[in-house]
Structures are given as C-alpha cells and as structure tokens.
Coordinates of C-alpha atoms and ligand atoms in Angstrom, one line a residue:
M20 CA -2.9 -6.0 29.0
S21 CA -0.6 -8.9 28.5
R22 CA -3.0 -11.0 26.4
L23 CA -3.4 -8.4 23.6
K24 CA 0.2 -7.3 23.9
D25 CA 1.5 -10.9 23.6
K26 CA -0.7 -11.5 20.5
L27 CA 0.5 -8.3 19.0
H28 CA 4.1 -9.2 19.7
E29 CA 3.6 -12.5 18.0
K30 CA 2.1 -10.8 14.9
I31 CA 4.9 -8.3 14.8
E32 CA 7.5 -11.0 14.8
Q33 CA 5.7 -12.8 11.9
W34 CA 5.3 -9.6 9.9
R35 CA 8.8 -8.1 10.2
P36 CA 10.5 -10.5 7.8
R37 CA 7.9 -9.7 5.1
T38 CA 8.7 -6.0 5.3
A39 CA 12.4 -6.6 5.5
R40 CA 12.3 -8.9 2.4
L41 CA 10.4 -6.4 0.3
L42 CA 12.9 -3.7 1.2
E43 CA 16.1 -5.7 0.8
E44 CA 15.2 -7.8 -2.3
Y45 CA 12.6 -5.8 -4.1
G46 CA 13.4 -2.2 -3.0
D47 CA 13.9 -1.1 -6.6
V48 CA 10.6 -2.4 -8.0
V49 CA 8.5 0.5 -9.5
V50 CA 5.0 0.9 -7.9
D51 CA 3.8 4.2 -9.3
K52 CA 4.6 7.0 -11.6
V53 CA 5.2 10.5 -10.2
T54 CA 3.9 13.1 -12.7
I55 CA 3.9 16.9 -12.5
S56 CA 0.1 16.7 -11.8
K57 CA 0.8 14.5 -8.8
L58 CA 3.4 17.0 -7.5
I59 CA 1.2 20.1 -7.9
G60 CA -2.1 18.2 -7.3
G61 CA -1.6 17.2 -3.7
M62 CA -0.2 13.8 -4.6
R63 CA -3.8 12.7 -5.3
G64 CA -3.9 8.9 -5.8
L65 CA -0.1 8.5 -5.7
K66 CA 0.8 5.1 -4.3
C67 CA 3.5 6.0 -1.8
L68 CA 2.4 4.9 1.7
V69 CA 2.0 1.5 3.4
T70 CA -0.5 0.5 5.9
D71 CA -2.1 -2.9 6.7
I72 CA -4.8 -1.6 9.0
S73 CA -7.3 -0.6 6.3
Y74 CA -7.6 -0.3 2.6
L75 CA -9.8 2.1 0.7
D76 CA -11.2 0.9 -2.6
P77 CA -12.6 3.7 -4.7
N78 CA -15.8 1.8 -5.6
E79 CA -16.3 -0.4 -2.6
G80 CA -15.2 1.9 0.2
I81 CA -13.1 1.1 3.3
R82 CA -12.1 -2.4 4.5
Y83 CA -10.7 -2.8 8.0
R84 CA -8.1 -5.6 8.0
G85 CA -9.8 -7.1 4.9
Y86 CA -13.4 -6.8 6.3
T87 CA -16.0 -4.5 4.7
L88 CA -17.9 -2.3 7.1
P89 CA -21.1 -4.5 7.0
E90 CA -18.8 -7.5 7.8
V91 CA -17.2 -5.6 10.7
F92 CA -20.6 -4.8 12.2
E93 CA -21.8 -8.3 11.7
K94 CA -18.7 -10.1 13.1
L95 CA -17.6 -7.9 16.1
P96 CA -19.2 -8.9 19.4
K97 CA -21.8 -6.5 20.9
P98 CA -22.5 -5.6 24.5
K99 CA -25.6 -7.3 25.9
G100 CA -28.7 -5.7 24.5
A101 CA -26.8 -3.4 22.2
G102 CA -27.3 -3.0 18.4
M103 CA -23.7 -2.0 17.7
P104 CA -20.4 -3.7 18.5
Y105 CA -17.9 -2.8 21.2
V106 CA -15.4 -0.1 20.1
E107 CA -12.8 -2.0 22.1
G108 CA -13.3 -5.0 19.8
L109 CA -12.6 -2.8 16.8
F110 CA -9.3 -1.7 18.4
H111 CA -8.4 -5.4 18.7
L112 CA -9.3 -6.0 15.1
L113 CA -7.4 -3.0 13.8
L114 CA -4.3 -3.9 15.9
T115 CA -4.1 -7.6 15.3
G116 CA -6.3 -8.3 12.2
E117 CA -8.4 -10.8 14.3
I118 CA -12.0 -10.6 15.4
P119 CA -11.7 -10.8 19.2
S120 CA -13.5 -13.1 21.6
E121 CA -15.8 -11.8 24.3
K122 CA -13.0 -12.4 26.9
E123 CA -10.4 -10.5 24.8
I124 CA -12.8 -7.6 24.6
S125 CA -13.6 -7.6 28.3
D126 CA -9.8 -7.4 29.0
I127 CA -9.6 -4.2 26.8
V128 CA -12.8 -2.7 28.4
D129 CA -11.2 -3.3 31.9
E130 CA -7.9 -1.9 30.8
F131 CA -9.5 1.3 29.3
S132 CA -11.5 1.7 32.5
K133 CA -8.3 1.5 34.6
R134 CA -6.5 4.0 32.5
R135 CA -9.3 6.5 32.0
I136 CA -8.6 8.9 34.9
L137 CA -7.3 12.3 33.7
P138 CA -4.4 14.0 35.3
R139 CA -5.5 16.9 37.4
Y140 CA -3.6 19.5 35.4
L141 CA -5.6 18.6 32.3
Y142 CA -8.8 20.1 33.8
E143 CA -6.9 23.3 34.5
V144 CA -5.5 23.4 30.9
I145 CA -9.0 22.9 29.5
D146 CA -10.6 25.4 31.9
A147 CA -8.0 28.0 31.0
F148 CA -9.3 28.2 27.4
P149 CA -11.5 31.2 26.6
C150 CA -15.1 30.2 26.2
C151 CA -15.3 30.9 22.4
S152 CA -12.4 28.5 21.6
H153 CA -13.2 25.9 19.1
P154 CA -13.5 22.5 20.8
M155 CA -11.0 21.0 18.3
T156 CA -8.4 23.5 19.4
I157 CA -9.0 22.6 23.1
F158 CA -9.0 18.9 22.2
S159 CA -5.7 19.0 20.4
A160 CA -4.1 21.1 23.1
A161 CA -5.3 18.9 25.9
I162 CA -3.9 15.8 24.1
L163 CA -0.6 17.6 23.5
T164 CA -0.4 18.6 27.1
M165 CA -0.2 15.0 28.1
H166 CA 3.1 14.6 26.3
R167 CA 4.7 14.7 29.8
E168 CA 3.0 11.3 30.5
S169 CA 4.6 9.6 27.5
F170 CA 6.1 6.3 28.4
F171 CA 7.7 6.1 24.9
A172 CA 9.5 9.5 25.3
K173 CA 10.9 8.4 28.7
K174 CA 12.0 5.1 27.4
Y175 CA 13.6 6.7 24.3
H176 CA 15.6 9.2 26.3
G177 CA 16.6 6.4 28.7
G178 CA 17.8 4.3 25.8
I179 CA 15.7 1.6 24.2
S180 CA 16.3 -0.7 21.2
K181 CA 14.5 0.3 18.0
Q182 CA 13.1 -3.3 18.0
D183 CA 11.1 -2.4 21.1
Y184 CA 9.7 1.0 20.3
W185 CA 6.3 -0.4 19.6
D186 CA 5.9 -1.6 23.2
P187 CA 5.8 1.9 24.9
M188 CA 3.9 3.2 21.9
F189 CA 1.3 0.5 22.7
E190 CA 1.2 1.6 26.4
D191 CA 0.9 5.3 25.5
S192 CA -1.9 4.4 22.9
L193 CA -4.0 2.6 25.5
N194 CA -3.5 5.4 28.0
L195 CA -4.6 8.0 25.5
L196 CA -7.5 6.1 23.9
A197 CA -8.9 5.4 27.4
K198 CA -8.9 9.1 28.2
L199 CA -10.2 10.6 25.0
P200 CA -14.0 10.2 25.8
E201 CA -13.3 11.8 29.3
I202 CA -11.4 14.7 27.7
A203 CA -14.1 15.2 25.0
T204 CA -17.0 15.2 27.5
Y205 CA -15.2 17.5 29.8
I206 CA -14.7 20.0 26.9
Y207 CA -18.4 19.6 26.1
A208 CA -19.4 20.3 29.7
K209 CA -17.2 23.3 29.8
L210 CA -18.3 24.9 26.5
Y211 CA -22.0 24.0 26.5
R212 CA -23.1 22.9 30.0
D213 CA -21.7 25.6 32.3
G214 CA -19.1 23.1 33.4
K215 CA -21.7 20.7 34.7
R216 CA -19.9 17.4 34.1
I217 CA -21.1 13.8 34.5
Q218 CA -18.5 11.5 36.0
S219 CA -17.8 8.4 34.0
N220 CA -19.1 5.0 34.9
P221 CA -16.2 2.5 35.1
N222 CA -18.5 -0.5 34.4
L223 CA -19.4 0.6 30.9
D224 CA -17.8 0.0 27.6
M225 CA -16.4 3.0 25.6
G226 CA -19.6 3.7 23.7
G227 CA -21.8 3.2 26.7
N228 CA -19.6 5.3 28.9
F229 CA -19.4 8.1 26.4
A230 CA -23.2 8.2 26.2
F231 CA -23.4 8.2 30.0
M232 CA -21.0 11.1 30.3
M233 CA -22.9 13.0 27.6
G234 CA -26.1 12.5 29.7
K235 CA -27.8 10.6 26.9
D236 CA -30.1 7.7 27.0
K237 CA -30.3 4.7 24.7
P238 CA -29.8 4.4 21.7
Y239 CA -27.1 7.2 22.0
D240 CA -24.7 4.4 23.3
D241 CA -25.2 2.7 19.9
V242 CA -24.9 6.0 18.1
S243 CA -21.5 6.5 19.8
R244 CA -20.3 3.0 19.0
L245 CA -21.4 3.4 15.3
H246 CA -19.8 6.8 15.1
F247 CA -16.4 5.8 16.6
I248 CA -16.2 2.6 14.6
I249 CA -17.0 4.1 11.1
H250 CA -14.6 7.0 11.7
S251 CA -11.7 5.0 13.0
D252 CA -9.6 4.5 9.8
H253 CA -9.5 5.4 6.1
E254 CA -6.1 4.1 5.1
S255 CA -3.1 6.4 5.6
G256 CA -3.2 9.1 2.8
N257 CA -6.0 11.2 4.2
V258 CA -4.9 14.4 6.0
S259 CA -5.5 13.3 9.6
A260 CA -3.9 9.8 9.2
H261 CA -1.0 11.2 7.2
A262 CA -0.4 14.0 9.7
G263 CA -0.3 11.4 12.5
H264 CA 2.0 9.2 10.6
L265 CA 4.3 12.0 9.5
V266 CA 4.7 13.5 12.9
G267 CA 5.1 10.0 14.4
S268 CA 7.9 9.2 11.9
S269 CA 10.2 11.7 13.7
L270 CA 9.7 9.5 16.8
A271 CA 7.4 12.1 18.3
D272 CA 5.3 10.3 20.9
I273 CA 1.6 9.4 20.6
Y274 CA 0.4 12.6 22.3
Q275 CA 2.3 14.8 19.8
A276 CA 1.3 12.7 16.8
I277 CA -2.4 12.4 17.7
S278 CA -2.6 16.1 18.5
A279 CA -1.2 16.8 15.0
M280 CA -3.7 14.4 13.4
I281 CA -6.5 16.2 15.3
N282 CA -5.3 19.5 13.8
G283 CA -5.4 18.0 10.3
L284 CA -8.9 16.7 11.0
A285 CA -10.0 20.2 12.0
G286 CA -9.9 21.5 8.4
P287 CA -13.3 22.1 6.5
L288 CA -12.3 19.9 3.5
H289 CA -11.7 17.0 5.9
G290 CA -13.3 16.2 9.3
L291 CA -14.8 19.6 9.9
A292 CA -17.1 19.0 6.9
N293 CA -19.5 17.3 9.3
Q294 CA -19.9 20.6 11.2
E295 CA -20.2 22.4 7.8
V296 CA -23.0 20.1 6.7
L297 CA -25.1 21.1 9.8
R298 CA -24.2 24.8 9.4
W299 CA -25.3 24.6 5.8
L300 CA -28.5 22.7 6.6
Q301 CA -29.4 25.1 9.4
E302 CA -28.9 28.1 7.1
L303 CA -31.4 26.4 4.7
M304 CA -33.9 25.6 7.5
G305 CA -33.6 29.3 8.7
K306 CA -34.5 30.5 5.2
M307 CA -37.4 28.0 5.1
E308 CA -38.5 29.1 8.5
G309 CA -38.4 25.5 9.7
Q310 CA -40.6 24.1 6.8
I311 CA -39.2 21.2 4.8
P312 CA -38.1 22.6 1.4
T313 CA -39.6 21.3 -1.8
E314 CA -37.3 19.5 -4.3
D315 CA -37.2 22.7 -6.4
E316 CA -36.3 24.9 -3.5
L317 CA -33.5 22.4 -2.5
K318 CA -32.1 22.3 -6.0
Q319 CA -32.0 26.1 -6.0
Y320 CA -30.2 26.2 -2.7
V321 CA -27.6 23.7 -4.0
W322 CA -27.0 25.8 -7.1
D323 CA -26.9 29.0 -5.1
T324 CA -24.1 27.4 -3.0
L325 CA -22.2 26.3 -6.1
N326 CA -22.7 29.7 -7.8
L327 CA -21.1 31.4 -4.8
G328 CA -18.0 29.3 -5.5
Q329 CA -18.5 27.1 -2.4
V330 CA -18.5 23.3 -2.1
I331 CA -21.5 21.2 -1.1
P332 CA -20.3 19.9 2.3
G333 CA -20.6 16.1 2.7
Y334 CA -20.3 15.4 -1.0
G335 CA -17.3 14.4 -3.0
H336 CA -14.1 12.5 -2.0
A337 CA -10.5 12.4 -3.0
V338 CA -10.5 8.6 -3.4
L339 CA -14.0 7.3 -3.3
R340 CA -16.1 7.2 -6.5
K341 CA -19.3 5.8 -5.1
T342 CA -21.6 6.5 -2.2
D343 CA -19.5 6.1 1.0
P344 CA -20.5 2.9 2.8
R345 CA -20.1 4.9 6.0
Y346 CA -22.9 7.2 4.7
T347 CA -25.0 4.2 3.9
L348 CA -24.6 2.6 7.3
Q349 CA -25.7 5.8 9.0
R350 CA -28.6 6.2 6.5
E351 CA -29.8 2.7 7.4
F352 CA -29.5 3.5 11.1
S353 CA -31.5 6.7 10.5
L354 CA -34.2 5.0 8.4
K355 CA -34.7 2.6 11.3
Q356 CA -34.3 4.9 14.3
M357 CA -35.4 8.4 13.1
P358 CA -37.2 8.2 9.8
D359 CA -39.5 11.1 10.6
D360 CA -36.7 13.5 11.6
P361 CA -37.1 16.6 9.4
L362 CA -33.4 17.1 8.9
F363 CA -33.0 13.4 7.9
Q364 CA -35.8 14.0 5.3
V365 CA -33.9 16.9 3.9
V366 CA -30.6 14.9 3.8
N367 CA -32.5 12.1 2.1
M368 CA -33.8 14.5 -0.6
L369 CA -30.2 15.8 -1.0
Y370 CA -29.0 12.3 -1.7
K371 CA -31.4 12.4 -4.7
I372 CA -30.8 16.0 -5.8
V373 CA -27.0 16.7 -5.3
P374 CA -25.3 14.0 -7.4
P375 CA -27.1 15.0 -10.7
I376 CA -26.3 18.7 -10.0
L377 CA -22.6 18.0 -9.3
K378 CA -22.5 15.9 -12.5
E379 CA -24.1 18.7 -14.4
Q380 CA -21.7 21.2 -13.0
G381 CA -19.0 18.8 -14.2
K382 CA -16.2 19.6 -11.7
A383 CA -16.4 17.1 -8.8
K384 CA -14.9 13.7 -9.7
N385 CA -17.2 12.1 -7.2
P386 CA -20.7 13.5 -6.9
W387 CA -21.7 11.0 -4.2
P388 CA -22.1 11.7 -0.4
N389 CA -19.3 10.9 2.0
V390 CA -19.4 10.1 5.7
D391 CA -20.0 13.7 6.8
A392 CA -23.2 14.1 5.0
Q393 CA -25.1 12.0 7.6
S394 CA -23.1 12.0 10.8
G395 CA -24.1 15.4 12.2
I396 CA -27.9 15.0 11.7
I397 CA -27.8 11.9 13.9
Q398 CA -26.1 13.8 16.7
W399 CA -28.6 16.7 16.1
H400 CA -31.5 14.2 16.4
Y401 CA -30.2 13.0 19.8
G402 CA -29.9 16.4 21.2
V403 CA -26.2 17.2 20.6
R404 CA -26.9 20.4 18.7
E405 CA -23.6 22.2 19.3
Y406 CA -22.2 21.3 15.9
D407 CA -18.8 22.8 16.6
F408 CA -18.4 19.6 18.7
Y409 CA -19.0 17.1 15.9
T410 CA -15.4 16.9 14.7
V411 CA -14.3 16.1 18.3
L412 CA -16.4 12.9 18.0
F413 CA -14.8 12.1 14.7
G414 CA -11.4 12.7 16.4
I415 CA -12.1 10.1 19.1
G416 CA -12.9 7.5 16.5
R417 CA -10.0 8.4 14.2
A418 CA -7.5 8.2 17.1
I419 CA -8.3 4.5 17.4
G420 CA -7.1 3.8 13.8
I421 CA -4.1 6.2 14.0
C422 CA -2.9 4.7 17.3
A423 CA -3.0 1.2 15.7
N424 CA -1.1 2.6 12.7
L425 CA 1.5 4.3 14.8
I426 CA 2.1 1.2 16.9
W427 CA 2.7 -0.8 13.7
D428 CA 4.8 2.0 12.2
R429 CA 7.2 1.6 15.1
A430 CA 6.9 -2.2 15.1
L431 CA 7.9 -2.4 11.4
M432 CA 10.5 0.3 12.1
Y433 CA 9.4 2.6 9.3
P434 CA 11.8 5.5 9.0
L435 CA 11.5 9.2 9.1
E436 CA 9.3 10.4 6.3
R437 CA 11.2 12.8 4.1
P438 CA 10.1 13.2 0.4
K439 CA 12.1 15.5 -1.9
S440 CA 10.8 18.8 -3.2
L441 CA 11.6 20.6 -6.4
T442 CA 11.2 24.2 -7.5
T443 CA 8.8 25.4 -10.1
E444 CA 11.8 26.3 -12.3
M445 CA 13.0 22.7 -12.1
L446 CA 9.5 21.4 -13.0
E447 CA 9.5 23.8 -16.0
E448 CA 12.9 22.3 -17.0
I449 CA 11.6 18.8 -16.6
A450 CA 8.5 19.7 -18.7
G451 CA 10.8 21.2 -21.4
I452 CA 9.0 24.6 -21.0
R453 CA 12.0 26.5 -19.7
K454 CA 14.4 25.5 -22.4
K455 CA 11.8 26.5 -25.0
T456 CA 11.3 29.9 -23.4
E457 CA 15.1 30.5 -23.5
E458 CA 15.2 29.6 -27.2
T459 CA 12.3 31.9 -27.9
D460 CA 14.1 34.7 -26.1
K461 CA 17.3 34.1 -28.2
E462 CA 15.2 34.2 -31.4
K463 CA 13.9 37.6 -30.4
Ligands
HAX1417 N1 -19.1 20.6 -4.1 C1 -18.6 21.4 -5.1 N2 -17.5 21.2 -5.7 C2 -16.8 20.2 -5.5 C3 -17.2 19.2 -4.5 C4 -18.4 19.5 -3.8 N3 -18.8 18.7 -2.8 N4 -16.3 18.2 -4.5 C5 -15.3 18.5 -5.4 N5 -15.6 19.7 -6.0 C6 -14.8 20.5 -6.9 C7 -13.5 20.8 -6.3 O1 -13.6 21.9 -5.4 C8 -12.6 21.0 -7.5 O2 -12.9 22.3 -8.0 P1 -11.8 23.2 -8.6 O3 -11.3 22.5 -9.8 O4 -12.5 24.5 -8.9 O5 -10.7 23.3 -7.6 C9 -13.2 20.0 -8.5 O6 -14.5 19.7 -8.0 C10 -12.4 18.7 -8.5 O7 -12.2 18.2 -7.2 P2 -12.1 16.6 -7.0 O8 -10.9 16.2 -7.7 O9 -13.4 16.0 -7.3 O10 -12.0 16.5 -5.4 P3 -10.6 16.7 -4.5 O11 -10.0 15.3 -4.5 O12 -9.8 17.8 -4.9 O13 -11.3 17.0 -3.1 C11 -12.8 16.9 -1.3 C12 -12.0 16.1 -2.3 C13 -13.4 16.0 -0.3 C14 -12.0 17.9 -0.6 C15 -14.0 17.7 -2.1 O14 -14.8 16.7 -2.7 C16 -14.8 18.6 -1.3 O15 -14.4 19.8 -1.1 N6 -16.0 18.1 -0.7 C17 -16.7 18.9 0.2 C18 -16.1 18.9 1.6 C19 -16.3 17.6 2.2 O16 -17.4 17.0 2.2 N7 -15.2 17.1 2.8 C20 -15.2 15.8 3.5 C21 -14.6 14.7 2.7 C22 -14.5 13.4 3.5 C23 -13.6 13.4 4.6 O17 -12.4 13.6 4.4 N8 -14.1 13.5 5.8 O18 -13.3 13.7 6.8

C-alpha cells in the first residue's frame, strides 16, 4: 500500500504547518458564541470541531473534499460495466483529497482483498450471540473484539513518536475496512439465512463483493456502491462521527473508535432511522392490506403518527434545511431502476405530503426528507427485507469516512477532546436568575 501511504504522507507533511500556525498564531481568534441554548440544546450548530474530509452546507448538502455528491459520482472511476463508482476510489478521495486514477484504485482493491480474511475467533464471537440480538450489537462487538489485532495499540505500547501515530492508524483502518463487508454478511447469514454463508470473491471490488456475498445479482452491486458512498461521511458533528472522533482522541485504536461510532449510529434519531422508516411503512401497508394508500389516507397516517407524539422517520435534520442530496440521488436511482415498486410509490407520495404537514405542525426546523427516507426501500426492493440489518449497511459506509477522519486526527496530532461542563446552578447564575431569586427571597 506504499503508493497511497506515500501520497498521504506527503499531504500530511504539507498540512501540518497550516494547523500548527492556526494554533500558535491565531489560537485566540473567536469562531463562535456559546450560549445557554447551545449548552442545553445538544450544541446544535456550534462551530467547535475541525475536519477537512467533508463539509455540510445546510442548503446544499454534503461535499466530500470540496466535491458535491453529483460531482463525486461523475468523477470517480467505475468498475467495467458498472453504473456506480468504486467505493475504494471514494476512500482515496476522502483520505487524500484527490480523485484517484484507475491504477491507484486497483492497488486499493488488491489491498482490501489481501486483508479481508477474518480471524477465526471472530466467527465464534458472532456465533455466540443469541439469535434475537440486533445486528448492530453484533457488528459493534465483532469490531471491538478485533482490538487485539491493533497495530496502533502494539506500536503505542512499544513506544512510537506522536508524529508517526497516523501510520499504524492507516494500517489498522485498511485492515478493518477490508473486513467489514465480510463481518456484515456473516452476521446476515447467521441471523437470517440459517448460517448459510457465501464465501467472498477476491477478484471483485468492495461493492461487487458485498453483493456477491449477499447472494444478489446486478444491479445490487451498484446499490451497494451507491449506499456505501453516500453514507460515508457527513462532517464530524453527527453522533456517529463525533463518537468515533471522541473515543479516538483518547488514543483508543481504530477498533475501539469504530465500535463506538457504530453504537452511536444505532440510535433511532440517527442511523437506525432507516430501519424505522421501513417499520413505519410496513405498519401502514399492513393497515392498507397491501393496497397503495390514497393521498388522504397517507395524510391521516402522518398526522396520526405526529398526534401520538412520534417523529416521522426519515424527515428532518439537525443541520440540513433542504432535501438531502443523498435522498435525491437514491430517488433518481429508484426512478430509473424501480419506478413501479409500490413502496417507492408511497415514499414518493410522502415526499409531497410530509413537508407541508411538518410545516403546518410548526415544530421541525427542516420539513424535508433525509437520507434514511429512501435507503431502506431500495434494499427492500432487492430482497433484503430484514430491516434490522439496514443500519449495518450504513455502518460499513460510515466507517470509511470515520477511518479517514481518525487517520487525519492522528496525523494532525489533535489532542484529547475534553470540553468543560457547568452545573444548572452555575447557568442560572450566568443568566442572572439565581441572584434575582435570592433577592426575591430576601424581600419576602
Ligand atoms: N417528525 C416530527 N417531529 C420532528 C421531526 C420529524 N421528522 N423532526 C423534528 N421534529 C421535531 C423535534 O422532535 C422537535 O420537537 P420538540 O420540540 O417537541 O422536541 C422539534 O421538531 C425541533 O426539532 P429540530 O430542531 O427540527 O430537529 P433536531 O435538530 O432536534 O433533530 C432529528 C434532528 C433528525 C433528530 C429530527 O429531525 C428527527 O427526529 N427526525 C426523525 C428521525 C430521523 O429521520 N433521523 C435521521 C436523521 C438523519 C441522520 O442522522 N441519519 O443518520
């Protein structure tokens, strides 16, 4: 892997003085204001993290290394006959900021292929889980179990310069990313296919091999490439990315950090929303006895959900204020490949119906669909109907971005993350409420 590593090394050496200069000469420059609403409100929108891998504009959506998603799909090379780019090419882009050549991609494909074999004990760990376990729990535990393989942990304990931390993080990242499709498909086989597993094909790229191991024909290879690419990164403040960064900042290794990020992704307000969308749609289709609902019936169902105090899964976002381009890309794919799918038709109707209802309800700051509103129905269409599994697919994609982030975290020698907390009493004092209360008490 010397070609990619050499290129990365060169980029790191070029980048380090920029970070060092900002810190040394401009460390006191004010970036944002911390208000009480930021402290209590989950730090929503607070500018307090750094990443160069991707940037999320509220109106435009995500850019990977400066490229919009349509640009990424247009510029990244594709396997012969495929409609979607190599996932390995995306890893190169996220890591180096450069669109790779075919040769550079084929090096990464070969490297992933060499590193894909799972240690034997991992099968035993996965097999030991009771059958009703959630696949995300097994996925996270399986990743964590591989901590013993960490090259970074070994180097750290053996004594390594801080300047060089990124190198074993890079090796660990490649080892882990190469194995994730194998782990995920083994979990799938265990939970839903009576353990009947399809061995991987070392001659295929990541998306192609994933489809092969899932036992799916074309265009599921393109579905996998599309899915992994659009889910890979969403800057660093979202729960999964932040969890990975936070845990990594303690110099935990890649297995510990990615396992933590997977646990963050497993929450229903975050990655699990794709599973929630399918559960919600299936409940509706159950009520409709399989018939496509009318617009009025759909409106009623949306209002019923809201009136029960529940959220509409797949809608809203903490940062975005427009339709998520990841939703749009999947919609375009569905319009082309599965326009007559009944669930897609319902999802399309929801696109028209939900935003005005959320606006009328007046709570959600963003009434538009996010990535999760579409991803599950594509999987459903291609026969992956065990929707508990959908967040695992998200996790494979997200790991690509988080690994790139963690390698750069170590390259730029970002320190332990440790913000300061205050008590409610202290906030009341800052707000001036507490003093007022004491004066009122005295008056009494
Ligand atoms: N349906 C109903 N109400 C919603 C809503 C939705 N889809 N989205 C937001 N709201 C409500 C919130 O629950 C909140 O209500 P309260 O004041 O009663 O607490 C209010 O509107 C304001 O919320 P907000 O500021 O617009 O949104 P947040 O930044 O707090 O939360 C969420 C963002 C994504 C968590 C939120 O929009 C949501 O719960 N959406 C549904 C779940 C979902 O699709 N999650 C996936 C998001 C994308 C992602 O991370 N994928 O991994």
